[in-house]
Each structure stands twice: as C-alpha cells, then as structure tokens.
C-alpha cells in the first residue's frame, strides 16, 4: 500500500526531494506575486503526490521560493 511505501522512505530524503522539486518549479514560474507563486507551487507538489502539510512546512520554512 501507499502508506507502507511511504514509511520505508526516509523523511529527510522525502523533504530533500520535495525541496529540489519546488526549486526547479519556482525557477520556471513567471509570476512575481508571492501569494500566487506559493499557490502554484503548492498545487504542483500536491499533484506530484506530496502531502499538503509537508509542502506547507517546506514553503513556510524560510526558503525564498516566493521570489
């Protein structure tokens, strides 16, 4: 099951992969509006299967994905 597979993934690897994914996507976004960028990054990561709470933590963790 999905939950069993997620438990096997190291959490640090999960965060690292999500961080790289968000950085790549942020580099191709054209909008400069911070709220819009965050919304698009959240939607993108959610579509890729990442958990909303983890995405929110990564985006709100002081990284500057909004510019």
CSV table of C-alpha atoms in Angstrom, one decimal:
chain,number,residue,atom,x,y,z
A,1,UNK,CA,0.0,0.0,0.0
A,2,UNK,CA,1.0,3.6,-0.3
A,3,UNK,CA,1.3,4.1,3.4
A,4,UNK,CA,3.6,1.2,3.7
A,5,UNK,CA,5.8,2.5,0.9
A,6,UNK,CA,5.9,6.0,2.5
A,7,UNK,CA,7.0,4.5,5.8
A,8,UNK,CA,10.0,3.0,4.0
A,9,UNK,CA,11.1,6.3,2.6
A,10,UNK,CA,13.5,8.3,4.9
A,11,UNK,CA,11.8,11.5,5.9
A,12,UNK,CA,14.9,13.5,5.2
A,13,UNK,CA,15.1,12.1,1.6
A,14,UNK,CA,11.4,12.9,1.2
A,15,UNK,CA,12.0,16.6,2.2
A,16,UNK,CA,15.1,16.8,0.1
A,17,UNK,CA,13.3,15.6,-3.0
A,18,UNK,CA,10.4,17.9,-2.4
A,19,UNK,CA,12.7,20.8,-1.9
A,20,UNK,CA,14.5,20.2,-5.2
A,21,UNK,CA,11.2,19.8,-7.0
A,22,UNK,CA,9.9,23.1,-5.6
A,23,UNK,CA,13.2,24.9,-6.5
A,24,UNK,CA,13.0,23.7,-10.1
A,25,UNK,CA,9.4,24.7,-10.5
A,26,UNK,CA,10.0,28.1,-8.8
A,27,UNK,CA,12.7,28.8,-11.4
A,28,UNK,CA,10.3,28.4,-14.3
A,29,UNK,CA,7.3,30.4,-12.8
A,30,UNK,CA,6.9,33.8,-14.4
A,31,UNK,CA,4.6,35.4,-11.8
A,32,UNK,CA,6.3,37.6,-9.2
A,33,UNK,CA,3.3,37.8,-6.8
A,34,UNK,CA,4.4,35.8,-3.7
A,35,UNK,CA,1.0,34.5,-2.9
A,36,UNK,CA,0.4,33.3,-6.5
A,37,UNK,CA,3.8,31.6,-6.6
A,38,UNK,CA,3.1,29.8,-3.3
A,39,UNK,CA,-0.3,28.7,-4.6
A,40,UNK,CA,1.1,27.4,-7.8
A,41,UNK,CA,4.0,25.6,-6.1
A,42,UNK,CA,1.6,24.0,-3.6
A,43,UNK,CA,-0.7,22.8,-6.4
A,44,UNK,CA,2.2,21.4,-8.3
A,45,UNK,CA,3.7,19.5,-5.4
A,46,UNK,CA,0.2,18.2,-4.4
A,47,UNK,CA,-0.3,16.9,-8.0
A,48,UNK,CA,3.0,15.1,-7.7
A,49,UNK,CA,1.7,13.3,-4.6
A,50,UNK,CA,3.3,15.2,-1.7
A,51,UNK,CA,1.4,15.7,1.5
A,52,UNK,CA,-0.1,19.2,1.9
A,53,UNK,CA,1.2,19.7,5.5
A,54,UNK,CA,4.8,18.8,4.4
A,55,UNK,CA,4.5,21.2,1.4
A,56,UNK,CA,3.2,23.9,3.7
A,57,UNK,CA,6.1,23.4,6.1
A,58,UNK,CA,8.7,23.5,3.3
A,59,UNK,CA,7.3,26.6,1.7
A,60,UNK,CA,6.9,28.3,5.0
A,61,UNK,CA,10.3,27.3,6.3
A,62,UNK,CA,12.2,30.4,5.4
A,63,UNK,CA,13.2,29.3,1.9
A,64,UNK,CA,12.6,32.0,-0.6
A,65,UNK,CA,10.5,30.2,-3.2
A,66,UNK,CA,8.3,33.3,-3.4
A,67,UNK,CA,10.6,35.5,-5.5
